[in-house]
XYZ file of C-alpha atoms in Angstrom:
433
model
C 126.433 251.781 180.783
C 125.809 255.517 180.568
C 127.513 256.064 183.910
C 130.475 253.881 182.930
C 130.845 255.874 179.736
C 130.607 259.160 181.640
C 133.247 258.041 184.131
C 135.548 256.957 181.307
C 136.080 253.445 182.704
C 137.545 250.598 180.661
C 135.079 247.715 180.454
C 135.417 244.195 179.047
C 133.026 241.287 178.689
C 134.741 237.910 179.089
C 137.972 239.653 178.171
C 136.520 241.279 175.043
C 136.903 245.098 175.146
C 133.577 246.893 175.308
C 133.324 250.179 173.436
C 130.909 252.397 175.333
C 128.703 254.498 173.098
C 125.418 256.340 173.609
C 122.398 254.294 172.469
C 119.615 256.589 173.711
C 118.779 257.959 170.256
C 120.210 255.258 168.010
C 118.440 253.049 165.486
C 121.132 251.344 163.402
C 122.608 249.290 166.309
C 119.132 247.886 166.958
C 118.704 246.912 163.305
C 122.075 245.179 163.165
C 121.389 243.344 166.417
C 117.964 242.045 165.385
C 119.295 241.098 161.949
C 122.010 239.003 163.603
C 119.487 237.538 166.029
C 117.303 236.300 163.168
C 120.110 233.976 162.083
C 121.410 232.993 165.500
C 117.961 232.153 166.829
C 117.289 229.998 163.771
C 120.480 228.016 164.477
C 119.452 227.314 168.074
C 115.959 226.334 166.939
C 117.463 223.678 164.682
C 119.926 222.168 167.163
C 117.997 222.339 170.464
C 115.420 219.554 171.076
C 111.751 220.570 170.948
C 111.160 219.560 174.559
C 113.420 222.315 175.913
C 113.270 224.913 173.124
C 111.008 227.243 175.065
C 113.687 227.622 177.761
C 117.040 227.332 176.044
C 116.453 228.981 172.632
C 115.722 232.431 174.135
C 118.443 232.065 176.779
C 121.266 231.128 174.410
C 120.040 233.578 171.743
C 120.127 236.532 174.140
C 123.466 235.418 175.559
C 125.186 235.244 172.163
C 123.425 238.197 170.565
C 123.903 240.342 173.671
C 127.657 239.815 173.677
C 127.879 240.313 169.923
C 125.811 243.487 170.122
C 127.750 245.104 172.967
C 131.180 244.286 171.576
C 130.768 244.571 167.785
C 127.386 245.476 166.335
C 126.492 248.263 168.740
C 129.690 250.279 168.284
C 129.630 249.589 164.533
C 126.025 250.718 164.283
C 126.710 253.838 166.310
C 129.636 254.713 164.017
C 127.508 254.145 160.908
C 124.536 256.001 162.384
C 126.685 259.072 163.021
C 127.673 259.320 159.363
C 124.103 258.497 158.302
C 122.888 261.499 160.280
C 125.566 263.624 158.601
C 124.245 262.405 155.257
C 120.714 263.448 156.170
C 122.000 266.815 157.260
C 123.775 267.220 153.912
C 120.639 266.286 151.961
C 118.609 268.614 154.122
C 120.937 271.460 153.178
C 121.442 270.691 149.482
C 118.750 268.443 148.053
C 116.041 267.545 150.524
C 113.301 268.362 147.994
C 114.265 265.263 146.021
C 113.530 262.936 148.966
C 109.908 264.060 149.386
C 109.281 264.141 145.622
C 110.538 260.575 145.081
C 108.753 259.100 148.106
C 105.447 260.805 147.264
C 105.610 259.641 143.650
C 106.759 256.056 144.081
C 105.333 255.154 147.509
C 102.623 252.836 146.042
C 105.306 250.949 144.108
C 107.321 250.534 147.311
C 104.189 249.272 149.079
C 103.447 246.740 146.325
C 106.910 245.235 146.652
C 107.021 245.507 150.438
C 110.010 247.848 150.296
C 108.410 250.673 152.262
C 109.246 248.931 155.549
C 112.963 249.219 154.775
C 112.795 253.021 154.767
C 111.246 253.333 158.229
C 114.589 252.946 160.086
C 116.067 255.805 158.048
C 113.134 257.979 159.031
C 113.559 257.114 162.714
C 117.273 257.791 162.557
C 116.632 261.224 161.072
C 114.075 262.312 163.645
C 116.128 261.068 166.599
C 119.235 262.871 165.423
C 117.830 266.020 163.803
C 114.493 266.510 165.565
C 112.442 266.492 162.368
C 111.645 264.020 159.593
C 110.929 264.330 155.872
C 112.046 260.970 154.483
C 108.669 259.233 154.862
C 106.144 261.543 156.533
C 105.330 264.185 153.886
C 105.653 261.825 150.916
C 103.544 259.051 152.448
C 100.882 261.531 153.547
C 100.653 263.073 150.083
C 100.383 259.577 148.595
C 97.481 258.712 150.922
C 95.524 261.731 149.740
C 96.248 261.073 146.063
C 95.224 257.411 146.300
C 92.016 258.313 148.132
C 91.035 261.076 145.687
C 91.669 258.828 142.667
C 89.437 256.118 144.136
C 86.617 258.549 144.915
C 86.669 259.856 141.333
C 86.546 256.261 140.067
C 83.552 255.693 142.343
C 81.752 258.631 140.757
C 82.594 257.611 137.204
C 82.274 253.811 137.145
C 79.065 252.063 136.130
C 79.830 249.095 138.363
C 77.742 249.363 141.558
C 80.034 247.076 143.572
C 83.111 249.060 142.526
C 81.365 252.294 143.538
C 81.018 250.957 147.079
C 84.585 249.674 147.205
C 85.966 252.939 145.845
C 84.077 255.062 148.354
C 84.934 253.029 151.455
C 88.574 252.366 150.559
C 89.055 255.974 149.424
C 87.990 257.245 152.846
C 90.262 254.660 154.471
C 93.164 256.008 152.388
C 92.485 259.513 153.726
C 92.938 258.023 157.196
C 96.379 256.657 156.268
C 95.771 253.050 155.139
C 96.249 252.649 151.387
C 96.428 248.864 150.907
C 92.643 248.425 150.419
C 92.382 251.217 147.852
C 95.626 250.222 146.129
C 94.822 246.520 145.737
C 91.047 246.893 145.510
C 90.686 249.789 143.052
C 93.683 251.710 141.750
C 96.022 248.862 140.839
C 93.369 246.648 139.157
C 92.002 249.643 137.224
C 95.522 250.941 136.451
C 94.587 254.436 135.244
C 93.716 255.766 138.751
C 97.114 254.559 139.986
C 98.848 256.522 137.219
C 96.751 259.593 138.005
C 97.437 259.276 141.722
C 101.198 259.043 141.158
C 101.163 262.154 138.946
C 99.103 264.036 141.512
C 101.393 262.907 144.332
C 104.434 263.980 142.293
C 102.949 267.484 141.950
C 102.264 267.830 145.665
C 105.566 266.177 146.528
C 107.484 268.618 144.364
C 105.909 271.569 146.160
C 106.474 270.046 149.610
C 110.057 269.185 148.704
C 110.940 272.632 147.404
C 109.455 274.194 150.564
C 111.315 271.643 152.722
C 108.200 270.431 154.559
C 108.975 268.259 157.607
C 107.099 266.677 160.494
C 108.210 266.901 164.111
C 106.990 263.515 165.328
C 106.330 260.081 163.856
C 102.853 258.618 163.560
C 100.209 257.591 161.078
C 99.908 259.077 157.609
C 96.793 260.626 156.131
C 94.629 263.424 157.492
C 95.112 262.429 161.184
C 98.836 263.174 160.761
C 98.365 266.898 160.074
C 99.089 267.920 163.725
C 102.535 266.294 163.407
C 103.557 269.269 161.244
C 102.881 271.856 163.946
C 106.217 273.063 165.295
C 108.554 275.987 165.530
C 107.801 277.192 161.993
C 104.028 277.531 161.476
C 104.572 277.768 157.706
C 105.526 274.115 157.840
C 101.858 273.366 158.607
C 100.554 275.753 155.944
C 102.849 274.280 153.295
C 101.813 270.665 153.899
C 98.162 271.750 153.618
C 98.911 273.543 150.341
C 100.770 270.446 149.082
C 97.744 268.282 149.922
C 95.410 270.647 148.058
C 97.704 270.587 144.990
C 97.800 266.799 145.179
C 94.029 266.457 145.460
C 93.249 268.851 142.607
C 95.803 267.438 140.152
C 94.829 263.847 140.979
C 91.107 264.543 140.611
C 91.517 266.292 137.257
C 93.791 263.648 135.739
C 91.691 260.754 137.049
C 88.561 262.331 135.596
C 90.175 262.959 132.202
C 91.496 259.398 132.018
C 88.119 258.030 133.077
C 86.551 259.587 129.969
C 88.476 256.992 127.998
C 88.717 254.004 130.311
C 85.205 254.058 131.751
C 83.469 254.102 128.361
C 83.516 250.338 128.228
C 83.263 247.996 131.165
C 86.343 245.920 131.926
C 86.152 242.139 132.024
C 85.779 242.169 135.763
C 83.031 244.814 135.633
C 81.202 242.815 132.977
C 81.178 239.807 135.283
C 79.772 241.877 138.116
C 77.222 243.561 135.830
C 75.996 240.191 134.621
C 75.357 239.290 138.232
C 73.428 242.445 139.152
C 70.238 240.383 139.271
C 71.706 238.323 142.137
C 69.957 239.073 145.396
C 72.173 239.519 148.438
C 71.611 236.459 150.595
C 73.238 234.421 153.306
C 76.338 232.638 152.038
C 78.517 229.988 153.638
C 82.223 230.229 152.827
C 84.084 226.939 152.986
C 87.639 226.730 154.294
C 90.392 227.224 151.691
C 93.056 226.079 154.186
C 93.557 223.086 156.483
C 94.719 223.992 159.983
C 93.972 225.563 163.364
C 91.423 228.391 163.525
C 92.557 231.742 164.944
C 90.185 234.648 165.733
C 90.995 237.584 163.491
C 91.666 239.897 166.444
C 94.481 237.547 167.532
C 96.366 237.838 164.224
C 99.777 239.442 164.699
C 99.126 242.209 162.171
C 97.217 245.373 163.037
C 95.671 245.846 159.587
C 93.988 242.446 159.748
C 93.306 242.328 163.497
C 91.539 245.712 163.432
C 89.212 244.488 160.642
C 90.244 247.517 158.580
C 90.150 245.352 155.456
C 86.941 243.542 156.439
C 85.707 240.855 158.794
C 86.852 237.259 158.617
C 89.003 234.707 160.363
C 92.544 233.325 160.215
C 93.970 229.822 159.979
C 97.365 228.463 161.019
C 98.028 226.095 158.078
C 99.015 222.487 158.627
C 99.455 221.892 154.888
C 100.854 224.160 152.200
C 97.846 224.327 149.932
C 94.995 226.768 149.223
C 91.810 225.523 147.528
C 88.799 227.394 146.161
C 86.188 227.913 148.913
C 83.443 228.423 146.308
C 82.762 228.623 142.592
C 83.662 231.990 141.190
C 86.432 234.081 139.615
C 90.043 234.985 140.459
C 89.799 238.773 140.733
C 93.437 239.417 141.647
C 96.607 237.389 142.063
C 99.344 239.359 143.826
C 102.695 239.507 141.956
C 104.523 237.709 144.802
C 101.830 234.959 144.772
C 101.377 235.164 148.558
C 97.801 236.458 148.349
C 94.781 236.458 146.052
C 91.321 237.991 145.790
C 88.295 235.870 144.845
C 84.723 236.722 143.830
C 82.028 234.077 144.383
C 79.062 233.541 142.082
C 76.917 234.825 144.985
C 78.835 238.126 145.035
C 81.049 237.529 148.079
C 84.591 238.910 147.747
C 87.353 237.406 149.850
C 91.075 237.949 150.291
C 93.315 235.005 151.207
C 96.702 236.199 152.502
C 99.179 233.385 153.221
C 101.366 234.402 156.177
C 102.296 237.840 157.464
C 104.824 240.022 155.616
C 105.449 237.093 153.238
C 105.547 239.607 150.386
C 109.217 239.970 151.353
C 109.862 236.415 150.116
C 109.388 237.746 146.555
C 107.406 234.679 145.525
C 109.931 232.179 146.867
C 108.242 228.968 148.111
C 104.908 229.897 146.410
C 103.420 228.420 143.237
C 100.162 229.685 141.734
C 97.970 227.253 139.796
C 95.521 229.873 138.479
C 95.678 233.265 136.758
C 93.708 236.494 137.140
C 90.282 236.393 135.495
C 90.129 232.587 135.544
C 86.908 230.878 136.627
C 87.346 228.426 139.479
C 85.399 225.468 140.810
C 84.843 224.786 144.490
C 87.713 222.695 145.899
C 90.085 223.495 142.997
C 93.738 223.933 144.004
C 94.631 227.608 143.690
C 98.017 227.906 145.364
C 100.673 225.701 146.924
C 103.501 226.784 149.199
C 106.357 225.236 151.172
C 105.054 225.701 154.700
C 108.160 224.459 156.511
C 110.611 226.577 154.538
C 108.522 229.694 155.092
C 108.612 228.980 158.834
C 112.352 228.365 158.695
C 112.762 231.823 157.144
C 111.189 233.158 160.340
C 107.801 234.220 158.936
C 104.508 233.915 160.794
C 102.229 231.665 158.723
C 98.875 232.818 160.116
C 96.620 233.092 157.040
C 93.771 235.633 157.207
C 90.632 234.909 155.158
C 88.863 238.274 154.822
C 85.462 239.169 153.359
C 86.546 242.412 151.693
C 82.998 243.518 150.830
C 81.817 243.097 154.415
C 79.952 246.410 154.051
C 77.454 244.653 151.729
C 76.348 242.329 154.526
C 74.883 242.625 158.009
C 77.585 240.435 159.580
C 80.327 237.877 158.990
C 80.649 235.152 161.648
C 82.547 231.912 162.152
C 80.441 228.780 161.823
C 83.086 226.206 162.705
C 82.479 224.446 166.034
C 86.009 223.029 166.194
C 89.426 224.611 166.689
C 90.789 222.672 163.698
C 89.307 222.763 160.212
C 89.835 220.759 157.026
C 89.579 221.795 153.401
C 86.041 222.769 152.369
C 84.566 222.493 155.841
C 82.185 225.365 156.624
C 84.258 228.313 157.850
C 82.289 231.592 157.658
C 78.669 232.629 157.411
C 78.118 235.844 155.484
C 74.740 237.210 156.596
C 72.609 239.242 154.218
């Protein structure tokens, strides 16, 4: 295609004129193509018999989407991408500081609502067209540091021994670029560290924005991403380090000051844990909250779960849209989109049940919660129901990880099921003391 474009030849596909454009550094045409494919593939899945789906669904999907992409979506995306790059260039010249400030400040909110994924294509478009990136990189990195610092201060100030451990481990994880554990495990439930972290991130983001800090390559956030800022202008590296120091100091001070008020009295959750401080860590068997096929955690199609970054566990491919309580305990957290929940057993085991992958994007559609945060639960009680078939029809993977989030309290977490298929309240995991 590049050679045809260079030679200036007229090309048509089945009589449809083909506009030849350069795709080597484009992002928008890919997004438009995959977006169209998500609908076209779903149509073929519905009309093609199951016996031959594996052959004909991909073939017809690629045939239709390929033609549509080359004749319409690709040229349209290239046209749009050109003006998008011009927009980035304009912002870079007149108001780039605002981008970093806003992203640094509100990144945890974007993460909570699953909106942060939508910004990634804009970041890729910027770096492929301009050679540098400041839409996500600096802001997300500053946020990681602020979230981690807030959690570590909470760990020093709280009287809850379990929360101290969670704060320390998840705070270090945040420094490495993964903020979900610290966000959902500490800062969001406690509220005041999240506020402090956002203020601290806003301070560092303002500095980085005014100094127009950019990274020269894409990669992880957090401390490991510092080398990405080494480029033609060495002050770019110095300024991101200064921004991180500002973020850390402001976050630490505000978190500490707020803790003087909010850590005076234990919260309801802390009271529950404190009442159970006499419990001795012992072996615990976790029953299955889901009916379906067992999947090893490392085979889950999500790096955060498969890498055991959030803890050890297992996953289940549901055969029924229902989640039941695997033990007697308390609902520690119920995510706003109702796709996931955190539970605390009377034996002190904390687990996360996450129905499907990226299902936060459904905004609660097809999910119905039957419990609320702080509610005590009995083993086998229905916690959540969901429309399994409709979630699949939307194109989402329904693998459901069951994670022991306080794995660090135990010597090991292993599967005890001897079958590939498990029913509700069959033994699923052994948590070893």
